[in-house]
CSV table of C-alpha atoms and ligand atoms in Angstrom, one decimal:
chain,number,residue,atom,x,y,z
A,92,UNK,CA,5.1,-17.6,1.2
A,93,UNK,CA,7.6,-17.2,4.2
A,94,UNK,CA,6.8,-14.8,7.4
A,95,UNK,CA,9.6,-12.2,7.7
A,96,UNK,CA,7.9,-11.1,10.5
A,97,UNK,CA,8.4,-13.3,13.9
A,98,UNK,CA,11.9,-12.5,14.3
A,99,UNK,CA,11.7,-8.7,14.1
A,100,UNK,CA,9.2,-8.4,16.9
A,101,UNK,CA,11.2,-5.9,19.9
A,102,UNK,CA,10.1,-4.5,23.3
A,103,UNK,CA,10.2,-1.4,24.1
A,104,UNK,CA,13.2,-1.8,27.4
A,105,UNK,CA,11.4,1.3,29.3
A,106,UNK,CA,7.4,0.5,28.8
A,107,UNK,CA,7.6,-3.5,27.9
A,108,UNK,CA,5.0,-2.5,24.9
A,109,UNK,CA,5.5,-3.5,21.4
A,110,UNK,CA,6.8,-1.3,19.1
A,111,UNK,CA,5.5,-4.1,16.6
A,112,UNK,CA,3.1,-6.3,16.3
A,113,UNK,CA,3.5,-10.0,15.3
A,114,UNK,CA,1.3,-11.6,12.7
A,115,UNK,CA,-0.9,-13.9,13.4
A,116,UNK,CA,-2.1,-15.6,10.2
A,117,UNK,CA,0.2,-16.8,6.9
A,118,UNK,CA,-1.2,-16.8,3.9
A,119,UNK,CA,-2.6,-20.4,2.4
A,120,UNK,CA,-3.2,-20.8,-0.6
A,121,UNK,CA,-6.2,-22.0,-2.6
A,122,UNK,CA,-6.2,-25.7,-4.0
A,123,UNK,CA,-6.5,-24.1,-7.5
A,124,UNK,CA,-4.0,-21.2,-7.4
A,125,UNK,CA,-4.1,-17.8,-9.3
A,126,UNK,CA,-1.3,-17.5,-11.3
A,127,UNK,CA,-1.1,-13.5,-10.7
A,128,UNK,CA,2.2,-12.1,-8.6
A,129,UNK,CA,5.0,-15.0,-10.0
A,130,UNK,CA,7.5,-14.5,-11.3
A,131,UNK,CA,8.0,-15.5,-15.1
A,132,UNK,CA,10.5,-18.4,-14.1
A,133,UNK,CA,7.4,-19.5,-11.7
A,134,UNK,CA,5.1,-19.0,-14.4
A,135,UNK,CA,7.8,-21.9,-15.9
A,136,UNK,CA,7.4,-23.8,-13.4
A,137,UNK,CA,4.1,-23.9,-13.4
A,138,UNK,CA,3.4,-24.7,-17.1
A,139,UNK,CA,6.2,-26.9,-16.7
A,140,UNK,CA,3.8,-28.6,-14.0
A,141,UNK,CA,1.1,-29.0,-16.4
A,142,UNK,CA,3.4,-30.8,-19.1
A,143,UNK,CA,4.5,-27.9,-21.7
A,144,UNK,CA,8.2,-29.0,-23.3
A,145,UNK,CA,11.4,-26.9,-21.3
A,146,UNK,CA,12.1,-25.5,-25.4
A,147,UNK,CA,8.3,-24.3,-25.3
A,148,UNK,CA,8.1,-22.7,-22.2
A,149,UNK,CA,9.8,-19.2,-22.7
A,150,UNK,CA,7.6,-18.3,-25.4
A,151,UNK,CA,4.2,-19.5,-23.2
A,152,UNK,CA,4.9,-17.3,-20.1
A,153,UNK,CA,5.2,-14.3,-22.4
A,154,UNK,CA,1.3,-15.1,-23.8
A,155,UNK,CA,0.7,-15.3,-20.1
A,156,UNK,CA,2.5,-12.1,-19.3
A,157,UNK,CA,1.4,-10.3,-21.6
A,158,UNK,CA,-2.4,-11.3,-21.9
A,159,UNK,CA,-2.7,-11.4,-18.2
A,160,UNK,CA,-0.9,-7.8,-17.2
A,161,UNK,CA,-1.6,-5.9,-20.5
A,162,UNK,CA,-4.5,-6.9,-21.8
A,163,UNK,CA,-6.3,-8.1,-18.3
A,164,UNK,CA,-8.0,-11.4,-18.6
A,165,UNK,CA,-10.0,-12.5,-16.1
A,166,UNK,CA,-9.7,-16.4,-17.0
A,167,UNK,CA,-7.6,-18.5,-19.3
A,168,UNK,CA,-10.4,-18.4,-22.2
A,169,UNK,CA,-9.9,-14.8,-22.8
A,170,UNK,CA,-6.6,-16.0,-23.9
A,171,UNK,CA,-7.3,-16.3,-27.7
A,172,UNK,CA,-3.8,-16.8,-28.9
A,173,UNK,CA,-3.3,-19.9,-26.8
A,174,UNK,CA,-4.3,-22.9,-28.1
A,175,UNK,CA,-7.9,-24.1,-26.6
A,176,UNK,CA,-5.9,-27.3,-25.5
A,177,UNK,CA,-3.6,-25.3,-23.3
A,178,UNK,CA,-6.2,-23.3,-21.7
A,179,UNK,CA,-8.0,-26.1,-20.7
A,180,UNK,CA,-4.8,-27.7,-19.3
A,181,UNK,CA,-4.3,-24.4,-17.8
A,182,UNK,CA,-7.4,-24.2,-16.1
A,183,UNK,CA,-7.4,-27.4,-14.9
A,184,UNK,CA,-4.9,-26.4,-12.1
A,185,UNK,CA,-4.9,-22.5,-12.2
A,186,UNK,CA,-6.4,-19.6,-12.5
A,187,UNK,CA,-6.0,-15.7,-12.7
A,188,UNK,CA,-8.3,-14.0,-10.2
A,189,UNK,CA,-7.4,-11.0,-8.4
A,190,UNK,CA,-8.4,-10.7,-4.9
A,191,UNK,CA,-12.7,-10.6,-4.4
A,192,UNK,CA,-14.7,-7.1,-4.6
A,193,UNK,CA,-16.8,-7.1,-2.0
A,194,UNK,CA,-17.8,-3.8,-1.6
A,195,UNK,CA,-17.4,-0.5,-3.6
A,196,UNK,CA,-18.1,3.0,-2.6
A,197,UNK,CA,-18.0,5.8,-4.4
A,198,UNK,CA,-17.4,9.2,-2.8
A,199,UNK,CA,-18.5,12.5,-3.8
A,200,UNK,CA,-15.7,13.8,-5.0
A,201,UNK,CA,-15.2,10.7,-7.3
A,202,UNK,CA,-13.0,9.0,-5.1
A,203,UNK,CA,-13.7,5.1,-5.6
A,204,UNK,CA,-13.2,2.5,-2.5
A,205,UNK,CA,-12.9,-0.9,-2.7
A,206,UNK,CA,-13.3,-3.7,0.1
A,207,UNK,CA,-11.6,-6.8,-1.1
A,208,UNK,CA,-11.8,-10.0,0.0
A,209,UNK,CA,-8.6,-12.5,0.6
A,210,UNK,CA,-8.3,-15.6,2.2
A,211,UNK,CA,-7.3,-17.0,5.7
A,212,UNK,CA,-5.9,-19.9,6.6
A,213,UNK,CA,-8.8,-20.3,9.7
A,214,UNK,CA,-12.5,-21.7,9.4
A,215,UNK,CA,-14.3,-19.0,11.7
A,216,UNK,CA,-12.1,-16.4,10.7
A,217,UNK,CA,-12.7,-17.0,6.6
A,218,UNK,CA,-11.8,-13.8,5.3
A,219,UNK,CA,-9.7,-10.7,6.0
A,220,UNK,CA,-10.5,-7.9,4.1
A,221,UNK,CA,-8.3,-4.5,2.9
A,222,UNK,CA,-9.3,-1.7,1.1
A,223,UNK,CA,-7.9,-0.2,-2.0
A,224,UNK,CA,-8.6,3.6,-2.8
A,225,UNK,CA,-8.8,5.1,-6.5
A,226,UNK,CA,-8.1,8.9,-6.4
A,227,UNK,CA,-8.8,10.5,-9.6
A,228,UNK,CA,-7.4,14.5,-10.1
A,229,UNK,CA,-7.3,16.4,-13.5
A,230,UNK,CA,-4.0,15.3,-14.4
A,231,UNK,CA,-3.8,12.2,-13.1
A,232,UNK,CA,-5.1,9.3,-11.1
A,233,UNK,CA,-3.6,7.9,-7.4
A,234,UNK,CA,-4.2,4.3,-6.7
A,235,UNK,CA,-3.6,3.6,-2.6
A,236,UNK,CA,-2.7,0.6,-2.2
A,237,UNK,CA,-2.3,-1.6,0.4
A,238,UNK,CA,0.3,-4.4,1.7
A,239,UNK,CA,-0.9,-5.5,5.1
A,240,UNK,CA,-4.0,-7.1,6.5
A,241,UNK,CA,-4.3,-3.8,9.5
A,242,UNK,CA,-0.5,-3.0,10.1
A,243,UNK,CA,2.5,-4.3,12.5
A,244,UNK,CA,2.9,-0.9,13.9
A,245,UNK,CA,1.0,1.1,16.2
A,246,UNK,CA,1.0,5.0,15.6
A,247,UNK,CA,-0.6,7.2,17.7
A,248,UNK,CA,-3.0,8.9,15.0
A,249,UNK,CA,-4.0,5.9,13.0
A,250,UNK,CA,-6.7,4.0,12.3
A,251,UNK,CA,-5.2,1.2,11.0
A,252,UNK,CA,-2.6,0.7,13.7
A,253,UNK,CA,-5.5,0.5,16.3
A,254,UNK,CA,-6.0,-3.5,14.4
A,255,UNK,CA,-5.3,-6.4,15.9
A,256,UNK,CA,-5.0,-8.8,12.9
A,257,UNK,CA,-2.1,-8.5,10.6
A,258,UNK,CA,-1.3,-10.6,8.0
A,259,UNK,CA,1.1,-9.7,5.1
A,260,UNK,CA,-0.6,-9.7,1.6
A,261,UNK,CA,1.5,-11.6,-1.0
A,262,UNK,CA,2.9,-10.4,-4.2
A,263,UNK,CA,-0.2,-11.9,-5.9
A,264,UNK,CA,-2.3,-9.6,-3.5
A,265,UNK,CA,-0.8,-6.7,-3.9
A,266,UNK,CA,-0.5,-6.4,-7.6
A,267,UNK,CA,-4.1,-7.5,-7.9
A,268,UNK,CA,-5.6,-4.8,-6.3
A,269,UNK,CA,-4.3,-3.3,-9.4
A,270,UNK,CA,-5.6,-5.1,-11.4
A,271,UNK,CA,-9.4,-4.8,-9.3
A,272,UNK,CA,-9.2,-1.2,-10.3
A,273,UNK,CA,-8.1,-1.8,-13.7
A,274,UNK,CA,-11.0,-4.3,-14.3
A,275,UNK,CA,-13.5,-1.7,-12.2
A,276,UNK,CA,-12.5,1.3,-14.0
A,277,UNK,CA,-12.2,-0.4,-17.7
A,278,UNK,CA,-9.0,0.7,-17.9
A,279,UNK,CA,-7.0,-1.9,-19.5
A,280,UNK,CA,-4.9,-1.5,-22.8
A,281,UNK,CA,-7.2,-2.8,-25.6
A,282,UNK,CA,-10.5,-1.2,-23.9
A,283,UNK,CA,-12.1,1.9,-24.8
A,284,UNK,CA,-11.8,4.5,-21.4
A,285,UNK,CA,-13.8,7.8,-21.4
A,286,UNK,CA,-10.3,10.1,-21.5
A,287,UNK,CA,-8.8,7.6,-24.2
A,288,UNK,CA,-5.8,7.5,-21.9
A,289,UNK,CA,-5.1,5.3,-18.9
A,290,UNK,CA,-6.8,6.0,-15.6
A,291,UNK,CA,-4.4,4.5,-13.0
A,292,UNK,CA,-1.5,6.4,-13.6
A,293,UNK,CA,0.3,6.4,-10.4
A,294,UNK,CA,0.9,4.3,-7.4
A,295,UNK,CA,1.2,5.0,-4.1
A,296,UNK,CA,1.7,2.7,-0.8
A,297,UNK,CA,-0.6,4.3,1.5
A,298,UNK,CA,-3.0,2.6,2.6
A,299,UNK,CA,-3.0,-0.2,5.3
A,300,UNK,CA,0.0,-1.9,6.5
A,301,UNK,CA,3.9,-0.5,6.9
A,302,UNK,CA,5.2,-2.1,3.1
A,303,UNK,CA,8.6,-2.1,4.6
A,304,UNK,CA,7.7,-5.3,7.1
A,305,UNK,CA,6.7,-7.0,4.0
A,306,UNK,CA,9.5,-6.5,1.7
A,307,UNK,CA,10.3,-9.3,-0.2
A,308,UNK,CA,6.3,-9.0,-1.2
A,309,UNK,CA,6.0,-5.5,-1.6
A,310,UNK,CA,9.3,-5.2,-4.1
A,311,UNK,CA,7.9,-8.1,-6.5
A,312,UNK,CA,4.7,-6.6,-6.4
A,313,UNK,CA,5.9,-3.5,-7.8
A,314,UNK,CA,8.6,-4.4,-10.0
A,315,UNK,CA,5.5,-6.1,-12.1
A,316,UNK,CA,3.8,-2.8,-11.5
A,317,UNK,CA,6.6,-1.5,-13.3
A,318,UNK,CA,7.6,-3.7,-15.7
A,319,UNK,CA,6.3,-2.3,-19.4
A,320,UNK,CA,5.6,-5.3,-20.7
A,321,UNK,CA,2.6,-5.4,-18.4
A,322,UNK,CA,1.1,-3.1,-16.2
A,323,UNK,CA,3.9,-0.3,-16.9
A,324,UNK,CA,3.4,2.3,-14.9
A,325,UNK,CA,6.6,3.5,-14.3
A,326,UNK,CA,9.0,3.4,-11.0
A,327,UNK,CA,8.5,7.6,-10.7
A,328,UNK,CA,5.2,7.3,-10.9
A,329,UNK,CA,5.1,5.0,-8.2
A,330,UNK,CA,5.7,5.8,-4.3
A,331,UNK,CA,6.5,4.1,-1.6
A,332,UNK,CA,5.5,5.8,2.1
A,333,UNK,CA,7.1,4.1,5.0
A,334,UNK,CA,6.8,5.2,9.2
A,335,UNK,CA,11.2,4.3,9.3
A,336,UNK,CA,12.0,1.1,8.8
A,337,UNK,CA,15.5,2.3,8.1
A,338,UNK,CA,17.4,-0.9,7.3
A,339,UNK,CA,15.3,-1.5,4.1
A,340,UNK,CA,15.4,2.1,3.0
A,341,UNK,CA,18.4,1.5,1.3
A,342,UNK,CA,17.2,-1.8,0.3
A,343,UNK,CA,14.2,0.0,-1.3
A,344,UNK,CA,16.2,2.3,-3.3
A,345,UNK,CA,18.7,-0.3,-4.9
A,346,UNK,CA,16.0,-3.2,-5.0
A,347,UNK,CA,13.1,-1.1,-6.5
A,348,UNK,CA,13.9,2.0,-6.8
A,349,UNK,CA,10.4,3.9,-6.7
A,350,UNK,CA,10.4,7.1,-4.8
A,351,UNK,CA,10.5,7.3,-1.6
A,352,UNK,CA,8.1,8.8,1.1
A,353,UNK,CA,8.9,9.5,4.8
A,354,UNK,CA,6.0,9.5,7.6
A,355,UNK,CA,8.1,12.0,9.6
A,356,UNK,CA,4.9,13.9,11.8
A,357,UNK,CA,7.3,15.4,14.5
A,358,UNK,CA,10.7,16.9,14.7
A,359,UNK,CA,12.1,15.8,18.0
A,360,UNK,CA,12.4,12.5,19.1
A,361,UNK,CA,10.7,12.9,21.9
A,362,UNK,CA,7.0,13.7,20.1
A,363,UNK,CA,7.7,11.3,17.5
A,364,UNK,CA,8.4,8.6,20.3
A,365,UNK,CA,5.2,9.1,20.8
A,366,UNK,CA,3.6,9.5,17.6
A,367,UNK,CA,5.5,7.0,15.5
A,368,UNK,CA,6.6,4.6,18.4
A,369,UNK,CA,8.8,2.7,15.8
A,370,UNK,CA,11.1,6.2,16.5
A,371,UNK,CA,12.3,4.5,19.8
A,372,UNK,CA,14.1,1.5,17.8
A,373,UNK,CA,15.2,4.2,14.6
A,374,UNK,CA,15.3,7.6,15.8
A,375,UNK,CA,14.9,11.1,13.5
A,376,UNK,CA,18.5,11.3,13.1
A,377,UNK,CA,19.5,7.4,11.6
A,378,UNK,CA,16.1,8.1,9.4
A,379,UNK,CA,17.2,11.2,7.6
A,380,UNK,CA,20.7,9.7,6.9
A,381,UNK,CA,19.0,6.8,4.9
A,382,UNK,CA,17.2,9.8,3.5
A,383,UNK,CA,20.8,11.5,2.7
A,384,UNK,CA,22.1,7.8,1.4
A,385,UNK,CA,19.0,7.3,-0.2
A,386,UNK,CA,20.0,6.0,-4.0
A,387,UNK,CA,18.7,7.6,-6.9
A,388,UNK,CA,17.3,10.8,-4.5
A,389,UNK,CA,17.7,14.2,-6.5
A,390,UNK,CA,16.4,17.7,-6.9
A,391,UNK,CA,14.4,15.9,-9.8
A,392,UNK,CA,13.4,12.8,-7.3
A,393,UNK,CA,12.8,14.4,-4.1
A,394,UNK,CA,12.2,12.2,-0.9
A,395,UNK,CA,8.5,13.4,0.2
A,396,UNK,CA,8.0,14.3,3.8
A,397,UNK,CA,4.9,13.6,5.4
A,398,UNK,CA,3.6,15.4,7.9
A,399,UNK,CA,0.2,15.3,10.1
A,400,UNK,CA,-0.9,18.4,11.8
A,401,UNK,CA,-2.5,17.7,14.9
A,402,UNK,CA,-3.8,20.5,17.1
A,403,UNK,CA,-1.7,21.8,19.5
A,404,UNK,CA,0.7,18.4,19.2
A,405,UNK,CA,3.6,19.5,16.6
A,406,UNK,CA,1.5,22.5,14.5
A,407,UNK,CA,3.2,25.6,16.1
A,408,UNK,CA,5.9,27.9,13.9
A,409,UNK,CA,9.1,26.5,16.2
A,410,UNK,CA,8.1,22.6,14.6
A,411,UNK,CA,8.4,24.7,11.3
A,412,UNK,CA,11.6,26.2,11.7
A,413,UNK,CA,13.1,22.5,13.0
A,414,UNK,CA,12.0,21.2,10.0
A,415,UNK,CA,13.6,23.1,7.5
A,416,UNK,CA,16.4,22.8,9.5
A,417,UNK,CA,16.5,19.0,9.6
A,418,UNK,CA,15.9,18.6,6.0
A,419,UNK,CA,18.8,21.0,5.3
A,420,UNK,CA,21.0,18.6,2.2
A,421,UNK,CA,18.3,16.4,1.4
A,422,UNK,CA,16.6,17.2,-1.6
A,423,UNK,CA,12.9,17.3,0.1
A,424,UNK,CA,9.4,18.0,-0.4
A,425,UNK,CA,7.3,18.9,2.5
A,426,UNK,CA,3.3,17.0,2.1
A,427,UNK,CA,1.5,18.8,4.7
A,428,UNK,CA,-2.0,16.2,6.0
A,429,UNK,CA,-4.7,17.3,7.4
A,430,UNK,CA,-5.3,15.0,10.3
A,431,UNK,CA,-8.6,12.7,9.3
A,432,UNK,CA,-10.2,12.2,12.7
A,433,UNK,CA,-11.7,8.4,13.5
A,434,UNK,CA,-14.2,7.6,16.7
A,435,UNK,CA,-12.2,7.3,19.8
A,436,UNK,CA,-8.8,9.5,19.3
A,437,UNK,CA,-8.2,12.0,21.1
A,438,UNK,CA,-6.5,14.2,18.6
A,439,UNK,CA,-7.6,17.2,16.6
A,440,UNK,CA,-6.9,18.4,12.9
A,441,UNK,CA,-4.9,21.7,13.5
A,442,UNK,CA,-6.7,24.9,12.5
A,443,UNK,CA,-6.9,25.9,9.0
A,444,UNK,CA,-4.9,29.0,9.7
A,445,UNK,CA,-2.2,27.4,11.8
A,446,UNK,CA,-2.0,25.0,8.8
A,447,UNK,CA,-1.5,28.0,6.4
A,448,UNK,CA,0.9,29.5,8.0
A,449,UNK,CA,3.1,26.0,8.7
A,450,UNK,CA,2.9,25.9,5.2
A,451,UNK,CA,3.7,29.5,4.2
A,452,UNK,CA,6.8,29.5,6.3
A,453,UNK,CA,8.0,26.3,4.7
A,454,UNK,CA,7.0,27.7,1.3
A,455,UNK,CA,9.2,30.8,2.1
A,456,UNK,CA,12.1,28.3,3.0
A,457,UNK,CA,11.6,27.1,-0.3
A,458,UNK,CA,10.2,23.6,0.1
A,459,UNK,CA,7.2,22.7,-1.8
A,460,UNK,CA,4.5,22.1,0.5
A,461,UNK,CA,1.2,21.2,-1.5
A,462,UNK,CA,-0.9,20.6,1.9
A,463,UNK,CA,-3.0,17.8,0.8
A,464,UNK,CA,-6.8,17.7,0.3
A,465,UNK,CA,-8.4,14.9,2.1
A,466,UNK,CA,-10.2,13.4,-0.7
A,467,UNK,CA,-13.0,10.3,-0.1
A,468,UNK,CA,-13.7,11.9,3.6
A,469,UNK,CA,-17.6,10.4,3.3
A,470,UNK,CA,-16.5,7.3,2.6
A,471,UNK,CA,-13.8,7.1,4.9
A,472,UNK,CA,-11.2,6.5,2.5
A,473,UNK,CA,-9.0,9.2,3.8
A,474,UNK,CA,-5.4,8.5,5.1
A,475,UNK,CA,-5.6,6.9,8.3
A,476,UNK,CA,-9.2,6.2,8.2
A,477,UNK,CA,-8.9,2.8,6.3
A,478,UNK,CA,-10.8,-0.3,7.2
A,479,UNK,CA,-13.0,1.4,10.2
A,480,UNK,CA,-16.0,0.0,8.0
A,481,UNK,CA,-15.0,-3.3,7.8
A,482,UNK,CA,-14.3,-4.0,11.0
A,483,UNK,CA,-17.8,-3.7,11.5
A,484,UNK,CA,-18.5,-5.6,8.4
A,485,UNK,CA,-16.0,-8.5,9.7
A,486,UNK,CA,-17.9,-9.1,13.1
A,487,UNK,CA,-20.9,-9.4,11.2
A,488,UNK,CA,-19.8,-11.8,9.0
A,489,UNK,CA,-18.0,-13.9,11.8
A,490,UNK,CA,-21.0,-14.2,13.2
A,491,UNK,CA,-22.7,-15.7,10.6
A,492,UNK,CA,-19.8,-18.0,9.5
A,493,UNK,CA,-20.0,-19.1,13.7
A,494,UNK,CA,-23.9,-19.5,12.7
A,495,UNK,CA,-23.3,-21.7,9.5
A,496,UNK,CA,-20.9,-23.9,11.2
A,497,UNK,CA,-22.9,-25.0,14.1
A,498,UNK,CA,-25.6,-25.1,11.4
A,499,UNK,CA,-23.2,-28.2,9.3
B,29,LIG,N1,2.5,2.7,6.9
B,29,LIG,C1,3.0,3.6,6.0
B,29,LIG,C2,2.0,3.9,4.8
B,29,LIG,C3,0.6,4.0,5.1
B,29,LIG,S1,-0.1,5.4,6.0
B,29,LIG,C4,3.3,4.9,6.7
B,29,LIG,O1,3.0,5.1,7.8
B,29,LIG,O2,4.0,5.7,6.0
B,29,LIG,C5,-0.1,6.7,4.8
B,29,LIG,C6,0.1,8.1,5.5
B,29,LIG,O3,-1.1,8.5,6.2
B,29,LIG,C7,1.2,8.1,6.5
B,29,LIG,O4,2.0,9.3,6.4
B,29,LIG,C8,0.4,8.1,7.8
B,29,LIG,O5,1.2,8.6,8.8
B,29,LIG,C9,-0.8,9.0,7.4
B,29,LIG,N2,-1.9,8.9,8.4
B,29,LIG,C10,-2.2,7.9,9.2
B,29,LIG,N3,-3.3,8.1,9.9
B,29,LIG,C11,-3.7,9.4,9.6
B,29,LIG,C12,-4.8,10.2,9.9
B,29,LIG,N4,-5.7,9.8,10.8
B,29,LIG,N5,-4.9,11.4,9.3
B,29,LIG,C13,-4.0,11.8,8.4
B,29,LIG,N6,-3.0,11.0,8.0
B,29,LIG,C14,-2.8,9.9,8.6
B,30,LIG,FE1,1.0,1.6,10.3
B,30,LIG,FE2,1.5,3.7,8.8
B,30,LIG,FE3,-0.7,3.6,10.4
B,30,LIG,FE4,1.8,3.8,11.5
B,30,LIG,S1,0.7,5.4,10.1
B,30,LIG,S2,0.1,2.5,12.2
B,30,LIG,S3,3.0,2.6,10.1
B,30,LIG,S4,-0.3,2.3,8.6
């Protein structure tokens, strides 16, 4: 899998500090590879690989696709319609796992968290670890998912951005933590689930990592999401949130066309400079014209807005007003986020009645403006607080790799 990474890497002229961090680790793969996240002509390849005839192979990936993304096996002998020869031939070099559960925690709202395992390329370092974040609600249930090991940027309020270690997650990795919560939740097509109906019903890229520094990844990923011969849960159902990477916002619309989410947090460029350093390199005005020029964006597929109230920071009545008036011609809805405070940041969630009236005059402007309910807060699976456990879970275990090795 290539890097797009290295060459995007800029200094700030004024401060010399990054606006993005480079990766330090590519992914390697396993000697017996999981066949989840190619492509069907990979899938080909690949069966081409283990001898099946170029007349034969068309009709083979699509028992693959369709056993591995619809029905969810977890191995090759799940695969009853494939002849037993094939399956062994196929286990022989592959497999199908999804990315390792190490940890879940359930919250108690019902909000499930996952720690998953994936592989690194170094000894000592073994495993990097994200976390995936099932969000159930009566009429539907958000999976958060993410597409980088910590995250390239560095944003003021966030968790996340405080990590050192980035590493893009492949397609393979990112479509598999669907398929950990499919497999956790008993929610594939064949298997009974308590509401009869599906339980992941809608996508959204928010957890860790910017998905627009990891493109090329992030759009196969969720073109199989999408693809209703599999997974299918459909492109407006799924959302992509990005801090303003503005080059591939166009890219995103015409390459994958999910909807679109904007991490907007402040109105001049001066707080959001601050907030959202990436601002410096795309400021507030180039980001809301890819909003304008976004393809497919509608009164029916509004661009969301996200917005963090922070105490005192960008929570007062003016910030309001500039809002409305800088989303004036886009058709825009206005997410309102409680800030989800982590050890060691200095910022405060804005008080419940500056929050009510933010929203109120927004309301009155006529923007929806659901303010969103942290949900998973005792786990800390709320936005921005991802992977603070396992950082502490990763030093532990690096020690006792360090311990095992001088132990060989
Ligand atoms: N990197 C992408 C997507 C992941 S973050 C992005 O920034 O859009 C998902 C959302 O959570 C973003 O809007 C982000 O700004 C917000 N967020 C980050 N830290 C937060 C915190 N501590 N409290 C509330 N929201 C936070
Ligand atoms: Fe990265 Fe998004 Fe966090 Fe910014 S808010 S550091 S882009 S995850």
């Amino acid at each position: 899998m290539t890097d797009n990474l290295t060459s995007i890497v800029a200094l700030d002229a004024r401060t010399s500090v990054p606006l993005e961090k480079t990766p330090l680790e590519t992914y390697v793969p396993p000697a017996r590879p999981s066949l989840i996240g190619l492509s069907r002509g990979e899938l080909a390849q690949c069966l081409g690989a283990i001898g099946v005839a170029p007349a034969q192979r068309k009709m083979r990936v699509q028992q693959l696709w369709h056993w591995t993304y619809f029905r969810g096996a977890r191995n090759f002998g799940e695969m009853t319609s494939v002849s037993k020869e094939m399956r062994a031939r196929l286990d022989e070099r592959f497999t199908v796992d999804r990315p390792e559960v190490v940890a879940e925690q359930v919250s108690s709202d019902g909000t499930r968290k996952w720690l998953l395992r994936l592989p690194s390329g170094d000894r000592l370092e073994k495993a990097h670890e994200v976390e995936c974040v099932y969000i159930p609600e009566t009429d539907r249930g958000t999976l958060c998912v993410s597409s980088q090991v910590g995250c390239t940027l560095n944003c003021a309020f966030c968790h996340t951005g405080t990590q050192r270690l980035v590493r893009n997650l492949t397609a393979g990795e990112i479509v598999g933590q669907v398929m950990v919560a499919r497999d956790r939740l008993n929610d594939w097509a064949d298997r009974d689930t308590p509401s009869g109906g599906r339980l992941v019903t809608n996508i959204v890229m928010m957890g860790m990592g910017e998905p627009l520094y990891n493109f090329e990844a992030v759009r196969d990923a969720l073109l199989m999401i999408a693809d209703n011969e599999g997974i299918g849960i459909s492109r407006r159902r799924i959302t992509l949130s990005t801090s303003g990477v503005v080059p591939n916002i166009i890219r995103t619309g015409e390459e994958i066309g999910v909807m679109l989410a904007i991490s907007l947090h402040a109105v001049r460029d001066e707080l959001r400079n601050e907030l959202v350093p990436l601002n410096r390199k795309y400021p507030i005005a180039e980001l809301l014209q890819a909003c304008r020029d976004y393809p497919g964006a509608s009164n029916a597929r509004r661009i969301t807005f996200e917005y963090v109230m922070l105490k005192g920071v960008n929570d007062s009545l003016d910030d309001a007003k500039r809002l409305v008036r800088l989303l004036k011609g886009i058709p825009a809805k206005i997410n309102l986020i409680p800030f989800n405070p982590w050890p060691g940041t200095d910022y405060e969630c804005s008080d419940w009645d500056q929050i009510e009236k933010f929203s109120e005059y927004i309301f009155n402007a006529g923007y929806s403006s659901p303010v969103r309910t942290p949900r998973g807060r005792d786990i800390l699976a709320a936005c921005g607080q991802l992977k603070s456990e396992t950082e502490k879970l990763s030093a532990r275990e690096r020690q006792a790799l360090r311990a095992m090795a001088m132990t060989d």
